[in-house]
XYZ file of C-alpha atoms in Angstrom:
533
model
C 67.276 -275.762 -149.606
C 64.035 -274.537 -151.129
C 62.050 -271.614 -149.829
C 58.327 -270.926 -149.512
C 55.964 -273.859 -150.179
C 52.720 -272.490 -148.770
C 50.531 -271.566 -151.698
C 49.745 -274.748 -153.586
C 47.525 -277.612 -152.351
C 48.873 -281.192 -152.521
C 46.296 -282.205 -155.140
C 47.384 -279.364 -157.417
C 51.021 -280.301 -156.901
C 50.252 -283.839 -158.074
C 48.478 -282.486 -161.127
C 51.284 -280.073 -161.960
C 53.946 -282.762 -161.601
C 52.017 -284.769 -164.193
C 51.406 -281.962 -166.675
C 54.978 -280.703 -166.476
C 56.081 -283.800 -168.391
C 53.763 -283.085 -171.310
C 51.951 -279.749 -171.507
C 48.346 -279.296 -172.512
C 49.511 -278.598 -176.042
C 51.772 -281.636 -176.186
C 54.848 -279.373 -176.045
C 58.001 -280.475 -174.286
C 58.699 -278.138 -171.340
C 62.104 -277.271 -172.844
C 60.273 -275.302 -175.544
C 58.856 -272.868 -172.990
C 60.828 -269.611 -173.076
C 60.857 -268.660 -169.401
C 64.073 -267.817 -167.533
C 64.715 -268.886 -164.839
C 62.533 -271.968 -165.269
C 59.690 -272.084 -162.714
C 59.036 -274.968 -160.358
C 55.891 -276.216 -162.152
C 54.558 -275.183 -165.557
C 51.683 -276.261 -167.766
C 50.450 -274.532 -170.900
C 48.121 -274.836 -173.868
C 48.186 -273.812 -177.519
C 45.803 -270.871 -177.788
C 46.495 -267.135 -178.160
C 45.038 -264.155 -176.331
C 45.868 -260.463 -176.541
C 46.109 -257.768 -173.871
C 43.144 -255.432 -174.132
C 43.728 -251.753 -174.853
C 42.690 -250.945 -171.271
C 44.537 -253.849 -169.621
C 44.204 -253.228 -165.889
C 45.533 -254.186 -162.488
C 42.943 -255.459 -160.012
C 43.479 -256.540 -156.403
C 40.116 -258.106 -155.568
C 40.536 -260.314 -152.484
C 44.017 -258.998 -151.625
C 45.033 -258.148 -148.067
C 47.857 -255.889 -149.255
C 46.939 -252.197 -149.247
C 49.882 -251.017 -151.412
C 50.193 -247.704 -149.560
C 53.700 -247.220 -150.971
C 52.613 -248.076 -154.504
C 55.091 -250.976 -154.834
C 52.617 -253.209 -156.670
C 51.248 -250.372 -158.786
C 54.751 -249.377 -159.885
C 55.579 -253.022 -160.578
C 52.523 -253.240 -162.837
C 53.560 -250.083 -164.709
C 57.054 -251.530 -165.210
C 55.428 -254.739 -166.462
C 53.474 -252.775 -169.059
C 56.639 -250.954 -170.091
C 58.683 -254.089 -170.706
C 55.946 -255.912 -172.615
C 55.090 -252.990 -174.903
C 58.783 -252.054 -175.430
C 57.722 -248.574 -176.594
C 55.903 -250.044 -179.582
C 52.739 -248.288 -180.733
C 49.902 -250.626 -179.720
C 47.588 -249.537 -182.517
C 46.081 -252.785 -183.806
C 42.407 -253.236 -184.594
C 40.955 -254.250 -181.239
C 37.367 -254.423 -182.509
C 38.165 -256.893 -185.292
C 38.973 -259.769 -182.923
C 36.064 -259.650 -180.467
C 36.106 -259.577 -176.683
C 36.776 -263.289 -176.281
C 40.256 -262.825 -177.776
C 41.429 -260.457 -175.044
C 42.670 -260.503 -171.484
C 40.967 -257.669 -169.650
C 43.612 -257.410 -166.946
C 45.416 -259.181 -164.142
C 44.087 -259.733 -160.627
C 46.775 -259.878 -157.937
C 45.932 -261.335 -154.531
C 48.572 -260.887 -151.808
C 48.057 -262.559 -148.453
C 50.404 -260.425 -146.314
C 49.639 -256.724 -145.713
C 53.346 -256.056 -145.048
C 55.768 -254.500 -147.520
C 58.814 -255.269 -145.355
C 61.673 -256.711 -147.393
C 63.977 -258.999 -145.437
C 66.349 -261.884 -146.022
C 63.728 -264.625 -145.771
C 60.688 -262.937 -147.295
C 58.325 -265.377 -149.031
C 58.952 -265.018 -152.787
C 56.572 -267.747 -153.989
C 53.723 -267.087 -156.393
C 51.004 -268.806 -158.433
C 50.298 -267.481 -161.926
C 47.363 -268.557 -164.076
C 46.383 -267.244 -167.483
C 43.029 -268.615 -168.679
C 42.139 -269.376 -172.282
C 38.730 -267.715 -171.928
C 36.468 -265.806 -169.562
C 33.693 -263.219 -169.348
C 35.881 -261.196 -169.189
C 39.169 -263.095 -168.908
C 41.714 -262.050 -166.263
C 45.171 -263.387 -165.561
C 45.627 -264.148 -161.873
C 48.595 -263.977 -159.491
C 48.425 -265.185 -155.905
C 51.377 -264.583 -153.595
C 52.085 -264.420 -149.888
C 54.098 -261.180 -150.244
C 54.182 -258.288 -152.662
C 57.686 -259.394 -153.655
C 56.402 -262.795 -154.724
C 53.774 -260.962 -156.763
C 56.518 -258.921 -158.468
C 58.229 -262.178 -159.456
C 54.904 -263.358 -160.857
C 54.662 -260.210 -162.987
C 58.206 -260.809 -164.265
C 57.289 -264.330 -165.319
C 54.062 -263.112 -166.935
C 56.055 -260.521 -168.890
C 58.002 -263.367 -170.523
C 54.738 -264.946 -171.733
C 53.854 -261.726 -173.558
C 55.239 -260.399 -176.797
C 54.538 -257.690 -179.348
C 53.005 -259.131 -182.527
C 54.199 -257.010 -185.430
C 51.366 -258.219 -187.688
C 48.453 -257.504 -185.353
C 50.299 -254.653 -183.569
C 48.962 -255.996 -180.297
C 50.533 -257.603 -177.231
C 50.103 -261.330 -177.588
C 50.018 -263.998 -174.880
C 50.770 -267.316 -176.523
C 50.324 -270.921 -175.414
C 47.390 -270.212 -173.089
C 46.120 -271.446 -170.712
C 49.097 -271.194 -168.377
C 49.399 -272.554 -164.839
C 52.657 -271.774 -163.048
C 53.646 -272.398 -159.449
C 57.052 -271.110 -158.434
C 59.401 -270.349 -155.562
C 63.188 -269.966 -155.255
C 65.576 -272.758 -154.390
C 67.852 -270.408 -152.400
C 66.929 -267.289 -150.440
C 70.192 -265.454 -151.314
C 70.752 -264.807 -155.037
C 73.316 -262.065 -155.324
C 75.260 -259.843 -157.696
C 78.310 -257.878 -156.531
C 79.188 -254.498 -158.022
C 82.437 -252.679 -157.267
C 82.357 -248.872 -157.138
C 85.894 -248.391 -155.857
C 87.953 -249.636 -158.806
C 85.710 -247.612 -161.124
C 82.926 -245.244 -160.085
C 79.477 -246.262 -161.328
C 76.979 -243.397 -161.797
C 73.632 -243.646 -160.049
C 71.622 -244.341 -163.243
C 73.972 -247.223 -164.056
C 73.460 -248.822 -160.624
C 69.698 -248.437 -160.978
C 69.775 -250.041 -164.406
C 71.759 -252.957 -162.983
C 69.077 -253.368 -160.292
C 66.339 -253.375 -162.932
C 68.159 -256.041 -164.926
C 68.608 -258.169 -161.792
C 64.835 -258.385 -161.374
C 64.433 -259.838 -164.875
C 66.454 -262.895 -163.740
C 65.031 -262.913 -160.173
C 68.305 -262.017 -158.430
C 67.508 -260.442 -155.071
C 70.698 -259.140 -153.370
C 72.857 -256.289 -154.662
C 76.199 -256.674 -152.885
C 77.608 -253.142 -153.004
C 81.397 -253.288 -152.616
C 81.480 -249.559 -152.066
C 85.063 -248.789 -151.060
C 88.457 -250.413 -151.491
C 92.140 -249.488 -151.657
C 91.724 -247.401 -154.786
C 88.925 -245.023 -153.764
C 86.444 -244.153 -151.015
C 83.480 -242.629 -152.874
C 80.847 -242.711 -150.102
C 80.045 -239.880 -147.714
C 80.370 -240.868 -144.050
C 78.839 -238.071 -141.940
C 80.608 -239.234 -138.768
C 84.002 -238.949 -140.499
C 83.513 -236.574 -143.443
C 87.139 -236.615 -144.628
C 86.923 -240.300 -145.592
C 85.596 -239.459 -149.015
C 88.663 -237.355 -149.651
C 89.813 -240.752 -150.894
C 87.409 -240.552 -153.857
C 88.860 -240.211 -157.357
C 87.263 -236.787 -157.780
C 84.495 -234.597 -156.409
C 82.236 -235.784 -159.238
C 82.805 -239.450 -158.413
C 81.140 -239.590 -155.023
C 77.902 -240.776 -153.431
C 76.169 -238.860 -150.670
C 74.388 -240.769 -147.940
C 71.164 -239.547 -149.567
C 72.338 -241.226 -152.785
C 72.902 -244.470 -150.891
C 69.434 -244.201 -149.345
C 67.972 -243.707 -152.824
C 69.690 -246.867 -154.095
C 68.316 -248.807 -151.111
C 64.813 -247.388 -151.703
C 64.936 -248.070 -155.439
C 66.116 -251.641 -154.910
C 63.638 -252.396 -152.116
C 60.670 -251.416 -154.286
C 61.847 -254.070 -156.751
C 62.413 -256.802 -154.166
C 66.199 -256.410 -154.051
C 68.129 -256.166 -150.771
C 71.291 -254.040 -150.669
C 74.262 -255.569 -148.858
C 76.863 -252.909 -148.009
C 80.527 -253.843 -147.611
C 83.528 -252.242 -145.955
C 86.513 -254.518 -146.387
C 88.685 -254.445 -143.248
C 91.459 -254.488 -142.256
C 92.950 -254.914 -145.744
C 91.773 -253.254 -148.968
C 91.518 -249.935 -147.125
C 94.348 -247.805 -148.466
C 91.950 -245.036 -149.543
C 90.786 -244.467 -145.960
C 93.978 -242.720 -144.917
C 93.788 -240.022 -147.604
C 91.475 -238.092 -145.318
C 92.712 -239.582 -142.047
C 96.433 -240.473 -142.257
C 96.366 -241.781 -138.673
C 94.650 -244.881 -140.065
C 97.872 -245.833 -141.866
C 100.451 -247.828 -139.910
C 102.966 -245.444 -141.526
C 103.329 -243.191 -144.548
C 105.146 -245.981 -146.364
C 102.920 -248.759 -145.102
C 99.222 -248.052 -145.777
C 97.529 -251.431 -145.468
C 96.159 -253.106 -143.411
C 94.543 -250.446 -141.228
C 96.468 -249.714 -138.063
C 95.484 -252.396 -135.550
C 97.325 -250.606 -132.736
C 95.352 -247.344 -132.932
C 92.015 -246.987 -131.134
C 91.090 -244.355 -133.712
C 90.844 -247.132 -136.327
C 88.015 -248.818 -134.438
C 86.333 -245.485 -133.702
C 86.159 -244.854 -137.438
C 84.763 -248.333 -138.125
C 82.162 -247.720 -135.427
C 81.226 -244.380 -137.015
C 80.890 -245.933 -140.470
C 78.668 -248.742 -139.229
C 76.579 -246.332 -137.164
C 75.944 -244.298 -140.321
C 75.345 -247.482 -142.326
C 72.671 -248.609 -139.876
C 70.597 -245.517 -140.704
C 70.513 -246.334 -144.417
C 71.362 -249.979 -145.128
C 68.493 -251.890 -143.519
C 69.385 -255.391 -144.731
C 70.164 -257.520 -141.679
C 73.654 -258.362 -142.972
C 76.721 -256.181 -143.410
C 79.836 -257.438 -145.206
C 83.090 -256.794 -143.338
C 85.459 -258.306 -145.887
C 88.527 -259.663 -144.117
C 90.267 -261.098 -147.181
C 93.859 -260.869 -148.447
C 95.337 -259.412 -145.264
C 99.147 -259.189 -145.299
C 100.222 -258.538 -141.723
C 103.824 -257.880 -142.718
C 103.114 -254.153 -142.656
C 102.231 -254.322 -138.967
C 105.311 -256.328 -138.119
C 107.671 -254.054 -140.086
C 106.336 -250.804 -138.612
C 108.229 -250.198 -135.376
C 105.367 -248.554 -133.479
C 102.860 -251.265 -134.399
C 105.400 -254.030 -133.849
C 105.987 -252.742 -130.344
C 102.197 -252.820 -129.732
C 102.095 -256.423 -130.934
C 104.856 -257.380 -128.518
C 103.119 -255.607 -125.635
C 99.914 -257.523 -126.379
C 101.800 -260.772 -126.957
C 100.594 -261.140 -130.532
C 102.104 -262.021 -133.843
C 100.595 -260.785 -137.095
C 98.123 -263.647 -137.524
C 96.808 -263.187 -133.993
C 96.408 -259.449 -134.567
C 94.439 -260.213 -137.755
C 92.081 -262.360 -135.690
C 91.833 -259.632 -133.020
C 90.945 -257.033 -135.656
C 88.264 -259.110 -137.382
C 86.607 -260.182 -134.133
C 86.582 -256.635 -132.779
C 85.053 -255.333 -136.029
C 82.419 -258.067 -135.747
C 81.489 -256.923 -132.241
C 81.101 -253.355 -133.469
C 78.798 -254.476 -136.280
C 76.729 -256.589 -133.899
C 76.351 -253.554 -131.597
C 74.658 -251.766 -134.506
C 72.210 -254.616 -135.066
C 73.936 -256.401 -137.942
C 74.776 -260.001 -138.639
C 78.133 -260.368 -140.357
C 79.382 -261.748 -143.643
C 83.148 -262.272 -143.984
C 85.274 -263.547 -146.833
C 86.497 -267.119 -146.382
C 90.049 -266.310 -145.198
C 88.605 -265.505 -141.781
C 87.164 -269.019 -141.559
C 90.309 -270.605 -142.921
C 92.417 -268.793 -140.317
C 90.292 -268.864 -137.149
C 86.837 -270.194 -137.982
C 86.150 -271.506 -134.482
C 86.612 -267.995 -133.020
C 84.111 -266.226 -135.307
C 80.724 -265.148 -134.031
C 78.411 -268.117 -134.573
C 76.064 -265.997 -136.679
C 78.843 -265.247 -139.163
C 78.151 -266.064 -142.814
C 81.262 -267.191 -144.676
C 81.570 -265.922 -148.237
C 83.441 -268.491 -150.330
C 85.536 -267.136 -153.205
C 88.896 -268.896 -153.414
C 87.711 -272.249 -154.751
C 85.556 -275.310 -154.321
C 85.051 -277.382 -151.187
C 84.773 -274.439 -148.794
C 80.993 -274.567 -148.347
C 81.286 -278.200 -147.319
C 83.769 -277.328 -144.554
C 81.880 -274.222 -143.406
C 78.539 -275.994 -143.057
C 80.176 -278.965 -141.329
C 81.374 -276.434 -138.741
C 77.792 -275.230 -138.291
C 78.213 -271.836 -139.981
C 76.258 -270.421 -142.904
C 77.803 -269.941 -146.323
C 77.425 -268.004 -149.577
C 79.122 -269.442 -152.671
C 81.029 -267.264 -155.171
C 83.932 -269.553 -156.076
C 86.050 -267.497 -158.433
C 86.772 -270.166 -161.034
C 83.059 -270.271 -161.902
C 81.184 -267.204 -160.618
C 83.547 -264.243 -161.085
C 82.190 -262.167 -163.958
C 85.468 -260.292 -164.427
C 87.028 -263.622 -165.463
C 86.152 -263.034 -169.098
C 87.319 -266.477 -170.197
C 84.714 -268.198 -167.986
C 81.875 -269.122 -170.327
C 78.175 -269.199 -169.490
C 77.975 -272.990 -169.294
C 80.404 -273.030 -166.347
C 78.256 -270.432 -164.602
C 75.234 -272.669 -165.160
C 76.842 -275.897 -163.950
C 78.349 -274.472 -160.740
C 76.432 -276.251 -157.960
C 76.487 -274.588 -154.498
C 75.677 -277.863 -152.726
C 78.492 -279.917 -154.259
C 79.383 -282.773 -151.858
C 76.934 -281.479 -149.219
C 74.433 -284.294 -148.683
C 73.360 -283.710 -145.080
C 70.019 -281.810 -145.173
C 70.959 -279.757 -142.101
C 74.186 -278.641 -143.771
C 72.378 -277.903 -147.039
C 70.117 -275.456 -145.204
C 73.194 -273.540 -144.056
C 74.057 -272.651 -147.678
C 72.059 -269.441 -148.069
C 72.740 -269.328 -151.797
C 75.292 -267.756 -154.060
C 76.506 -264.618 -155.756
C 78.146 -263.665 -159.032
C 80.837 -261.015 -158.615
C 81.398 -258.094 -160.985
C 84.765 -256.810 -159.794
C 85.576 -253.430 -161.287
C 89.261 -253.315 -162.225
C 88.366 -253.408 -165.926
C 84.673 -252.546 -165.645
C 82.957 -249.170 -165.724
C 79.713 -247.716 -167.059
C 80.810 -248.453 -170.624
C 80.971 -252.241 -170.367
C 79.312 -253.418 -167.157
C 76.091 -254.723 -168.685
C 77.638 -256.908 -171.381
C 80.091 -258.286 -168.811
C 77.284 -259.222 -166.409
C 74.771 -260.572 -168.917
C 73.906 -263.210 -169.961
C 76.367 -265.182 -167.788
C 74.777 -263.925 -164.565
C 71.456 -265.280 -165.829
C 72.985 -268.758 -166.087
C 73.874 -268.605 -162.383
C 70.464 -267.081 -161.596
C 68.659 -270.191 -162.850
C 70.992 -272.383 -160.782
C 70.004 -270.353 -157.695
C 66.271 -270.041 -158.430
C 65.145 -273.226 -160.148
C 64.573 -276.430 -158.197
C 67.420 -278.903 -158.559
C 65.382 -281.555 -160.354
C 64.399 -279.050 -163.057
C 67.961 -277.912 -163.777
C 69.575 -279.210 -166.949
C 72.264 -281.849 -166.488
C 73.865 -280.684 -169.723
C 74.007 -276.929 -170.443
C 73.314 -277.572 -174.145
C 69.748 -278.386 -173.097
C 69.135 -274.777 -172.019
C 71.322 -272.904 -174.537
C 68.430 -272.025 -176.834
C 66.269 -270.778 -173.970
C 69.112 -268.702 -172.477
C 69.877 -267.252 -175.917
C 66.219 -266.243 -176.148
C 66.453 -264.583 -172.725
C 69.568 -262.721 -173.878
C 67.576 -261.367 -176.833
C 64.792 -260.389 -174.440
C 67.324 -258.437 -172.334
C 68.495 -256.632 -175.467
C 64.896 -255.742 -176.329
C 64.494 -254.277 -172.847
C 67.559 -252.081 -173.322
C 70.066 -254.254 -171.451
C 73.379 -254.605 -173.316
C 73.692 -258.374 -172.873
C 76.472 -260.012 -174.897
C 76.006 -263.056 -177.157
C 76.278 -266.520 -175.614
C 78.823 -267.736 -178.150
C 82.376 -267.148 -176.969
C 83.726 -265.811 -173.670
C 82.174 -263.077 -171.546
C 81.700 -259.624 -173.066
C 82.138 -260.951 -176.598
C 80.822 -259.187 -179.712
C 78.417 -260.584 -182.334
C 80.397 -262.574 -184.880
C 78.556 -261.350 -187.984
C 75.289 -259.778 -189.178
C 72.179 -261.749 -188.316
C 69.146 -262.165 -186.124
C 69.628 -262.216 -182.369
C 67.561 -265.399 -182.288
C 69.870 -267.407 -184.570
C 73.265 -266.225 -183.309
């Protein structure tokens, strides 16, 4: 499944397919240091520099930028290409023909709405000359334009000898769009609280690799850090008063992410993984000795879920909400006399009550305007009963996406043996080679795979080590999700040098990405340059 093919004429596509084999400079495309690799790339062998008054222009654009999304994106671009270096080279020595005056961004849509199928395609050209010379981005949406700026930033570098920002290998022609519309990263703020600046920094780093969904696993058995105005005692389940998020905090995360082209997917995992809920409301427990799953026999349980989702709908504007549904042990219901009696009255056993709970929670979410994502156990247990708009989130292993799409449901792939970041022994090459469409050959079924997600579960992760556990392995998955299938390497050794370069780029931008060599979150083996480790 490949998204957004509107910008490039057929004749240009034919030309780009030809030049991608051998660039204008005779360079093999593998030598181009862009991550993730764009759809089509051609380049030359000349050098230009950014002028001292490098500017953003929008001549011909239909996008008014009333919220300043493009302007802020341009300022971030300037920040990550200058890297706080003093740009104090001798501009007059080189002459005007050696400089890019600015970048002109043309956006076809006036809308700044971010949604699950927003067009993220872009064209980027950097000329070798001009009077004056301007780089050029054309995109259908502002979010495609932001991706174009991210790619352009990787063509730029600080030259320590000239003390100027250099753009090498010009002219450039790049046409690009994502293979999958859903390219996610899960963070877990229940097992360990993550401060607001840490979450924002994670969002910033996601944009460098063109990931576009932050799956916020907000609460779990261990803690309930989020304020829920409808039921204010829920966050009594937080670790401490200092380790909480207000609803205004959540709205700020959504706003911050949206301005960078990142959707925020909120999750409440029900009926299991909810032991922290009863700290403030003990009636949610089946009994004092039996705290999970949530009490299926109590109407108050579903009132609370309704209140949470009502409050969510005011802040989390992504069309999906994640309702969990995994690892539900119904033995607690069956061993609690009061709940067991309710089961008998309703002629249910534990498995049937699990289905009843999940389906009722789905109806509540739908009433608040959401489409639902559930973990795969719901499909494995009663897939034919789920709402037909349900997205199944695969995590247990391979082969699930094939079954889900054959049943006509949508799927997100996060199979734990390859895409769980907390599995430290899973090396980057396995992240890279994990193919979401394995054994799915029917084009209609392929379209039902929305994409994939790498999961940063928080049992052993907090603010001290989250970045080096995410990166660079998440970047390996990001290329799998962004880059067209025919451009992906068949052997990960073919992209190791380019990914290592991207890891160094992350370090330069202040992201604590670990070395490629060894398992996740490894340390440098010895003194040496980042580029030769």
